[in-house]
JSON list of C-alpha atoms in Angstrom, two decimals:
[
{"chain": "A", "resi": 28, "resn": "UNK", "atom": "CA", "xyz": [-36.59, 19.87, 11.46]},
{"chain": "A", "resi": 29, "resn": "UNK", "atom": "CA", "xyz": [-37.06, 22.00, 14.54]},
{"chain": "A", "resi": 30, "resn": "UNK", "atom": "CA", "xyz": [-36.02, 21.27, 18.11]},
{"chain": "A", "resi": 31, "resn": "UNK", "atom": "CA", "xyz": [-34.71, 17.86, 17.02]},
{"chain": "A", "resi": 32, "resn": "UNK", "atom": "CA", "xyz": [-38.18, 16.78, 15.93]},
{"chain": "A", "resi": 33, "resn": "UNK", "atom": "CA", "xyz": [-39.88, 16.50, 12.58]},
{"chain": "A", "resi": 34, "resn": "UNK", "atom": "CA", "xyz": [-40.78, 19.99, 11.43]},
{"chain": "A", "resi": 35, "resn": "UNK", "atom": "CA", "xyz": [-41.67, 21.94, 8.36]},
{"chain": "A", "resi": 36, "resn": "UNK", "atom": "CA", "xyz": [-39.27, 22.30, 5.49]},
{"chain": "A", "resi": 37, "resn": "UNK", "atom": "CA", "xyz": [-38.12, 25.75, 4.43]},
{"chain": "A", "resi": 38, "resn": "UNK", "atom": "CA", "xyz": [-40.07, 25.23, 1.20]},
{"chain": "A", "resi": 39, "resn": "UNK", "atom": "CA", "xyz": [-43.31, 24.60, 3.13]},
{"chain": "A", "resi": 40, "resn": "UNK", "atom": "CA", "xyz": [-42.69, 27.65, 5.31]},
{"chain": "A", "resi": 41, "resn": "UNK", "atom": "CA", "xyz": [-42.19, 29.73, 2.15]},
{"chain": "A", "resi": 42, "resn": "UNK", "atom": "CA", "xyz": [-45.43, 28.41, 0.63]},
{"chain": "A", "resi": 43, "resn": "UNK", "atom": "CA", "xyz": [-47.38, 29.12, 3.82]},
{"chain": "A", "resi": 44, "resn": "UNK", "atom": "CA", "xyz": [-45.84, 32.59, 3.97]},
{"chain": "A", "resi": 45, "resn": "UNK", "atom": "CA", "xyz": [-46.88, 33.34, 0.39]},
{"chain": "A", "resi": 46, "resn": "UNK", "atom": "CA", "xyz": [-50.44, 32.14, 1.03]},
{"chain": "A", "resi": 47, "resn": "UNK", "atom": "CA", "xyz": [-50.68, 34.21, 4.22]},
{"chain": "A", "resi": 48, "resn": "UNK", "atom": "CA", "xyz": [-49.30, 37.37, 2.62]},
{"chain": "A", "resi": 49, "resn": "UNK", "atom": "CA", "xyz": [-51.52, 36.92, -0.43]},
{"chain": "A", "resi": 50, "resn": "UNK", "atom": "CA", "xyz": [-54.46, 36.64, 1.97]},
{"chain": "A", "resi": 51, "resn": "UNK", "atom": "CA", "xyz": [-53.63, 39.98, 3.57]},
{"chain": "A", "resi": 52, "resn": "UNK", "atom": "CA", "xyz": [-51.83, 38.70, 6.65]},
{"chain": "A", "resi": 53, "resn": "UNK", "atom": "CA", "xyz": [-48.44, 39.74, 7.96]},
{"chain": "A", "resi": 54, "resn": "UNK", "atom": "CA", "xyz": [-45.88, 37.04, 8.74]},
{"chain": "A", "resi": 55, "resn": "UNK", "atom": "CA", "xyz": [-42.98, 36.71, 11.14]},
{"chain": "A", "resi": 56, "resn": "UNK", "atom": "CA", "xyz": [-40.63, 34.17, 9.56]},
{"chain": "A", "resi": 57, "resn": "UNK", "atom": "CA", "xyz": [-38.02, 32.73, 11.91]},
{"chain": "A", "resi": 58, "resn": "UNK", "atom": "CA", "xyz": [-34.56, 31.56, 10.93]},
{"chain": "A", "resi": 59, "resn": "UNK", "atom": "CA", "xyz": [-31.78, 30.18, 13.06]},
{"chain": "A", "resi": 60, "resn": "UNK", "atom": "CA", "xyz": [-29.28, 27.45, 13.61]},
{"chain": "A", "resi": 61, "resn": "UNK", "atom": "CA", "xyz": [-28.79, 24.61, 16.06]},
{"chain": "A", "resi": 62, "resn": "UNK", "atom": "CA", "xyz": [-25.88, 24.66, 18.50]},
{"chain": "A", "resi": 63, "resn": "UNK", "atom": "CA", "xyz": [-23.82, 22.15, 16.51]},
{"chain": "A", "resi": 64, "resn": "UNK", "atom": "CA", "xyz": [-24.28, 24.28, 13.38]},
{"chain": "A", "resi": 65, "resn": "UNK", "atom": "CA", "xyz": [-23.11, 27.42, 15.23]},
{"chain": "A", "resi": 66, "resn": "UNK", "atom": "CA", "xyz": [-20.13, 25.54, 16.64]},
{"chain": "A", "resi": 67, "resn": "UNK", "atom": "CA", "xyz": [-19.28, 24.34, 13.12]},
{"chain": "A", "resi": 68, "resn": "UNK", "atom": "CA", "xyz": [-19.33, 27.92, 11.81]},
{"chain": "A", "resi": 69, "resn": "UNK", "atom": "CA", "xyz": [-22.43, 27.29, 9.68]},
{"chain": "A", "resi": 70, "resn": "UNK", "atom": "CA", "xyz": [-24.78, 29.91, 11.14]},
{"chain": "A", "resi": 71, "resn": "UNK", "atom": "CA", "xyz": [-25.03, 32.03, 8.01]},
{"chain": "A", "resi": 72, "resn": "UNK", "atom": "CA", "xyz": [-25.13, 29.04, 5.66]},
{"chain": "A", "resi": 73, "resn": "UNK", "atom": "CA", "xyz": [-28.09, 27.62, 7.58]},
{"chain": "A", "resi": 74, "resn": "UNK", "atom": "CA", "xyz": [-29.93, 30.95, 7.67]},
{"chain": "A", "resi": 75, "resn": "UNK", "atom": "CA", "xyz": [-29.38, 31.56, 3.96]},
{"chain": "A", "resi": 76, "resn": "UNK", "atom": "CA", "xyz": [-30.68, 28.06, 3.14]},
{"chain": "A", "resi": 77, "resn": "UNK", "atom": "CA", "xyz": [-33.79, 28.81, 5.19]},
{"chain": "A", "resi": 78, "resn": "UNK", "atom": "CA", "xyz": [-34.32, 32.17, 3.44]},
{"chain": "A", "resi": 79, "resn": "UNK", "atom": "CA", "xyz": [-33.76, 31.05, -0.16]},
{"chain": "A", "resi": 80, "resn": "UNK", "atom": "CA", "xyz": [-37.21, 29.45, -0.61]},
{"chain": "A", "resi": 81, "resn": "UNK", "atom": "CA", "xyz": [-38.84, 32.62, 0.73]},
{"chain": "A", "resi": 82, "resn": "UNK", "atom": "CA", "xyz": [-36.89, 34.71, -1.77]},
{"chain": "A", "resi": 83, "resn": "UNK", "atom": "CA", "xyz": [-38.06, 32.40, -4.55]},
{"chain": "A", "resi": 84, "resn": "UNK", "atom": "CA", "xyz": [-41.75, 32.56, -3.58]},
{"chain": "A", "resi": 85, "resn": "UNK", "atom": "CA", "xyz": [-42.28, 36.16, -2.50]},
{"chain": "A", "resi": 86, "resn": "UNK", "atom": "CA", "xyz": [-42.53, 39.20, -4.75]},
{"chain": "A", "resi": 87, "resn": "UNK", "atom": "CA", "xyz": [-40.68, 42.35, -3.84]},
{"chain": "A", "resi": 88, "resn": "UNK", "atom": "CA", "xyz": [-43.98, 43.89, -2.66]},
{"chain": "A", "resi": 89, "resn": "UNK", "atom": "CA", "xyz": [-44.74, 40.85, -0.46]},
{"chain": "A", "resi": 90, "resn": "UNK", "atom": "CA", "xyz": [-41.74, 41.60, 1.74]},
{"chain": "A", "resi": 91, "resn": "UNK", "atom": "CA", "xyz": [-43.51, 44.67, 3.18]},
{"chain": "A", "resi": 92, "resn": "UNK", "atom": "CA", "xyz": [-45.68, 42.20, 5.13]},
{"chain": "A", "resi": 93, "resn": "UNK", "atom": "CA", "xyz": [-42.83, 40.03, 6.40]},
{"chain": "A", "resi": 94, "resn": "UNK", "atom": "CA", "xyz": [-40.60, 40.37, 9.45]},
{"chain": "A", "resi": 95, "resn": "UNK", "atom": "CA", "xyz": [-37.55, 38.12, 9.75]},
{"chain": "A", "resi": 96, "resn": "UNK", "atom": "CA", "xyz": [-36.79, 36.94, 13.27]},
{"chain": "A", "resi": 97, "resn": "UNK", "atom": "CA", "xyz": [-33.32, 35.56, 13.88]},
{"chain": "A", "resi": 98, "resn": "UNK", "atom": "CA", "xyz": [-33.97, 32.98, 16.59]},
{"chain": "A", "resi": 99, "resn": "UNK", "atom": "CA", "xyz": [-31.16, 30.48, 17.03]},
{"chain": "A", "resi": 100, "resn": "UNK", "atom": "CA", "xyz": [-32.59, 27.12, 18.04]},
{"chain": "A", "resi": 101, "resn": "UNK", "atom": "CA", "xyz": [-29.86, 26.72, 20.66]},
{"chain": "A", "resi": 102, "resn": "UNK", "atom": "CA", "xyz": [-31.22, 29.79, 22.49]},
{"chain": "A", "resi": 103, "resn": "UNK", "atom": "CA", "xyz": [-34.80, 28.53, 22.84]},
{"chain": "A", "resi": 104, "resn": "UNK", "atom": "CA", "xyz": [-35.56, 27.24, 26.31]},
{"chain": "A", "resi": 105, "resn": "UNK", "atom": "CA", "xyz": [-31.92, 26.60, 27.19]},
{"chain": "A", "resi": 106, "resn": "UNK", "atom": "CA", "xyz": [-31.21, 29.65, 29.32]},
{"chain": "A", "resi": 107, "resn": "UNK", "atom": "CA", "xyz": [-28.60, 30.70, 26.76]},
{"chain": "A", "resi": 108, "resn": "UNK", "atom": "CA", "xyz": [-29.06, 33.69, 24.51]},
{"chain": "A", "resi": 109, "resn": "UNK", "atom": "CA", "xyz": [-27.12, 35.15, 21.65]},
{"chain": "A", "resi": 110, "resn": "UNK", "atom": "CA", "xyz": [-25.06, 38.15, 22.67]},
{"chain": "A", "resi": 111, "resn": "UNK", "atom": "CA", "xyz": [-25.99, 41.48, 21.13]},
{"chain": "A", "resi": 112, "resn": "UNK", "atom": "CA", "xyz": [-22.81, 41.22, 19.06]},
{"chain": "A", "resi": 113, "resn": "UNK", "atom": "CA", "xyz": [-23.75, 37.76, 17.75]},
{"chain": "A", "resi": 114, "resn": "UNK", "atom": "CA", "xyz": [-27.27, 38.88, 16.85]},
{"chain": "A", "resi": 115, "resn": "UNK", "atom": "CA", "xyz": [-26.01, 42.06, 15.17]},
{"chain": "A", "resi": 116, "resn": "UNK", "atom": "CA", "xyz": [-23.46, 40.09, 13.15]},
{"chain": "A", "resi": 117, "resn": "UNK", "atom": "CA", "xyz": [-26.20, 37.80, 11.83]},
{"chain": "A", "resi": 118, "resn": "UNK", "atom": "CA", "xyz": [-28.58, 40.72, 11.18]},
{"chain": "A", "resi": 119, "resn": "UNK", "atom": "CA", "xyz": [-25.95, 42.53, 9.11]},
{"chain": "A", "resi": 120, "resn": "UNK", "atom": "CA", "xyz": [-25.18, 39.40, 7.11]},
{"chain": "A", "resi": 121, "resn": "UNK", "atom": "CA", "xyz": [-28.89, 38.75, 6.49]},
{"chain": "A", "resi": 122, "resn": "UNK", "atom": "CA", "xyz": [-29.40, 42.30, 5.27]},
{"chain": "A", "resi": 123, "resn": "UNK", "atom": "CA", "xyz": [-26.49, 41.83, 2.86]},
{"chain": "A", "resi": 124, "resn": "UNK", "atom": "CA", "xyz": [-28.00, 38.55, 1.66]},
{"chain": "A", "resi": 125, "resn": "UNK", "atom": "CA", "xyz": [-31.32, 40.29, 0.97]},
{"chain": "A", "resi": 126, "resn": "UNK", "atom": "CA", "xyz": [-29.51, 43.03, -0.95]},
{"chain": "A", "resi": 127, "resn": "UNK", "atom": "CA", "xyz": [-27.80, 40.44, -3.16]},
{"chain": "A", "resi": 128, "resn": "UNK", "atom": "CA", "xyz": [-30.67, 37.95, -3.51]},
{"chain": "A", "resi": 129, "resn": "UNK", "atom": "CA", "xyz": [-33.89, 39.97, -3.36]},
{"chain": "A", "resi": 130, "resn": "UNK", "atom": "CA", "xyz": [-33.27, 43.71, -3.84]},
{"chain": "A", "resi": 131, "resn": "UNK", "atom": "CA", "xyz": [-31.45, 46.63, -2.25]},
{"chain": "A", "resi": 132, "resn": "UNK", "atom": "CA", "xyz": [-34.82, 48.21, -1.42]},
{"chain": "A", "resi": 133, "resn": "UNK", "atom": "CA", "xyz": [-36.11, 45.14, 0.39]},
{"chain": "A", "resi": 134, "resn": "UNK", "atom": "CA", "xyz": [-32.79, 44.89, 2.24]},
{"chain": "A", "resi": 135, "resn": "UNK", "atom": "CA", "xyz": [-33.10, 48.49, 3.38]},
{"chain": "A", "resi": 136, "resn": "UNK", "atom": "CA", "xyz": [-36.77, 48.27, 4.40]},
{"chain": "A", "resi": 137, "resn": "UNK", "atom": "CA", "xyz": [-37.04, 44.75, 5.86]},
{"chain": "A", "resi": 138, "resn": "UNK", "atom": "CA", "xyz": [-37.47, 44.44, 9.61]},
{"chain": "A", "resi": 139, "resn": "UNK", "atom": "CA", "xyz": [-35.03, 41.93, 11.10]},
{"chain": "A", "resi": 140, "resn": "UNK", "atom": "CA", "xyz": [-35.33, 41.23, 14.80]},
{"chain": "A", "resi": 141, "resn": "UNK", "atom": "CA", "xyz": [-33.87, 38.94, 17.46]}
]
């Protein structure tokens, strides 16, 4: 669910990512939370849930063709943006998640942007 509307599940995004990467394309996969999830302290939980299907579908080599974009839903079209400190906090946590759930090499090499 994106922007409060029906959207693609994380599993479908992971499948599309795998097909694209297998076809020679590069992918920018976006993760991020809604405002109520941030306010509830669930930012990282939401992002990890969005990343888990990607980790299950992609090989270690596939990650060379993937960029992760942290894009909180609450910052899209609202005039609000995450502070550099908020974005850096999430980026560091995501890198740690990749180290623990994919590989230390992928965690070190993966591009994560805001």
